[in-house]
Amino acid sequence: MVADLTMPRGLPLTLRVLDASMLFYWGIATLACAGLLHLPQEMMYAGYGTEQVDAWNWSFAPLDLAFALTGLLAVRIARRSDPRWRPVALISLALTFCAGLMAISYWALTGDFDPAWWLPNLALIGAALWWLPRLVGSRG
């Protein structure tokens, strides 16, 4: 069986958009945490500015950064026609799914429905659910 050296059409764009967006989010969050940027309370998640909820949000940073960096790495590896892109992309998408599901689960448990926060996290779940079966079920 010959390994598939190229990513399916659409996957590189999906990974770039999701991963760059997540890096942008954490860049903004870092600037706000450092006091270099003010984020209006009404634009943020419920409980923003409280110690416990902010700690909950920051607990996602390692997971989010891991999926973003592995996703971008998978795209880079694929550009070199290196078949190792597939396991790296699978790891990225599995972490992406987990991050989105954990956030949605929290808000569902707290009864907080804000489309501005639900939709991006549902997009993480949806993208992972779209691509994971295609990568697992294909040759390579």
Coordinates of C-alpha atoms in Angstrom, one line a residue:
M1 CA 0.0 0.0 0.0
V2 CA 1.4 3.4 -1.0
A3 CA 1.2 6.2 1.5
D4 CA -0.9 9.2 0.4
L5 CA 1.6 12.1 0.2
T6 CA -0.9 14.9 -0.3
M7 CA -3.6 16.3 1.9
P8 CA -7.2 16.1 0.7
R9 CA -8.3 19.3 -1.0
G10 CA -9.7 21.7 1.6
L11 CA -7.9 20.2 4.6
P12 CA -4.9 22.6 4.5
L13 CA -7.2 25.6 4.3
T14 CA -9.3 24.3 7.2
L15 CA -6.3 23.7 9.4
R16 CA -4.8 27.1 8.6
V17 CA -8.0 29.0 9.3
L18 CA -8.8 27.1 12.6
D19 CA -5.2 27.1 13.8
A20 CA -4.4 30.7 12.9
S21 CA -7.7 31.8 14.5
M22 CA -6.8 30.0 17.7
L23 CA -3.3 31.5 17.8
F24 CA -4.9 34.9 17.2
Y25 CA -7.3 34.4 20.1
W26 CA -4.6 33.4 22.5
G27 CA -2.4 36.3 21.4
I28 CA -5.2 38.7 22.2
A29 CA -5.9 36.9 25.5
T30 CA -2.2 37.2 26.4
L31 CA -2.2 40.9 25.6
A32 CA -5.3 41.4 27.7
C33 CA -3.8 39.4 30.6
A34 CA -0.7 41.5 30.5
G35 CA -2.8 44.7 30.6
L36 CA -1.7 45.8 27.2
L37 CA -5.2 45.5 25.7
H38 CA -8.7 46.1 27.2
L39 CA -11.4 43.6 26.2
P40 CA -14.9 44.9 26.9
Q41 CA -16.8 42.6 29.3
E42 CA -19.8 42.4 27.0
M43 CA -17.7 40.9 24.2
M44 CA -16.3 38.2 26.4
Y45 CA -17.6 34.9 27.8
A46 CA -19.9 34.8 30.9
G47 CA -17.8 35.2 34.0
Y48 CA -14.9 36.9 32.2
G49 CA -12.7 38.8 34.8
T50 CA -13.5 36.4 37.6
E51 CA -10.7 34.3 39.0
Q52 CA -12.3 30.9 38.6
V53 CA -13.8 31.4 35.1
D54 CA -10.6 33.0 33.8
A55 CA -8.6 30.0 35.2
W56 CA -11.1 27.7 33.3
N57 CA -10.4 29.7 30.1
W58 CA -6.6 29.6 30.6
S59 CA -6.8 25.9 31.2
F60 CA -7.6 25.5 27.5
A61 CA -4.4 27.2 26.4
P62 CA -2.1 24.1 26.3
L63 CA -4.8 22.1 24.5
D64 CA -5.6 24.9 22.0
L65 CA -2.0 25.7 21.3
A66 CA -1.2 22.0 20.8
F67 CA -3.9 21.5 18.2
A68 CA -3.0 24.8 16.5
L69 CA 0.7 24.1 16.3
T70 CA 0.3 20.4 15.2
G71 CA -2.2 21.5 12.6
L72 CA 0.1 24.0 11.1
L73 CA 3.0 21.5 11.3
A74 CA 0.9 19.0 9.4
V75 CA 0.3 21.5 6.6
R76 CA 4.0 22.3 6.5
I77 CA 5.0 18.6 6.4
A78 CA 2.4 17.9 3.7
R79 CA 3.9 20.6 1.5
R80 CA 7.1 18.5 1.4
S81 CA 5.1 15.5 0.3
D82 CA 6.1 13.8 3.6
P83 CA 3.5 11.1 4.5
R84 CA 4.0 11.9 8.2
W85 CA 1.5 14.7 7.7
R86 CA -1.3 12.3 8.3
P87 CA -0.6 11.2 11.9
V88 CA 0.2 14.8 12.8
A89 CA -3.1 16.0 11.2
L90 CA -5.0 13.2 13.1
I91 CA -3.5 14.4 16.4
S92 CA -4.4 18.0 15.6
L93 CA -8.0 17.2 14.7
A94 CA -8.5 14.9 17.7
L95 CA -7.3 17.7 20.0
T96 CA -9.4 20.2 18.1
F97 CA -12.5 18.1 18.7
C98 CA -11.7 17.8 22.4
A99 CA -11.2 21.5 22.8
G100 CA -14.5 22.4 21.2
L101 CA -16.4 19.7 23.0
M102 CA -15.0 20.7 26.4
A103 CA -16.0 24.3 25.9
I104 CA -19.5 23.4 24.7
S105 CA -19.9 21.0 27.6
Y106 CA -19.0 23.7 30.1
W107 CA -21.5 26.2 28.7
A108 CA -24.2 23.6 28.4
L109 CA -23.7 22.6 32.0
T110 CA -23.8 26.2 33.2
G111 CA -26.8 27.0 31.0
D112 CA -25.0 29.8 29.2
F113 CA -25.9 30.0 25.5
D114 CA -24.0 32.8 23.6
P115 CA -23.8 32.2 19.9
A116 CA -20.6 34.2 19.8
W117 CA -18.9 31.6 21.9
W118 CA -20.9 28.5 20.9
L119 CA -20.5 28.9 17.1
P120 CA -16.7 28.9 17.0
N121 CA -16.5 25.9 19.3
L122 CA -19.1 24.1 17.3
A123 CA -17.0 24.9 14.2
L124 CA -14.0 23.2 15.9
I125 CA -16.2 20.1 16.6
G126 CA -17.7 20.1 13.1
A127 CA -14.4 20.5 11.3
A128 CA -12.9 17.6 13.3
L129 CA -15.9 15.4 12.7
W130 CA -15.8 16.2 8.9
W131 CA -12.1 15.4 8.5
L132 CA -11.3 12.7 11.0
P133 CA -13.3 9.9 9.2
R134 CA -11.9 11.0 5.9
L135 CA -8.3 10.6 7.1
V136 CA -8.9 7.5 9.1
G137 CA -10.9 5.8 6.3
S138 CA -8.5 6.6 3.5
R139 CA -5.3 4.9 2.5
G140 CA -2.0 6.0 3.7

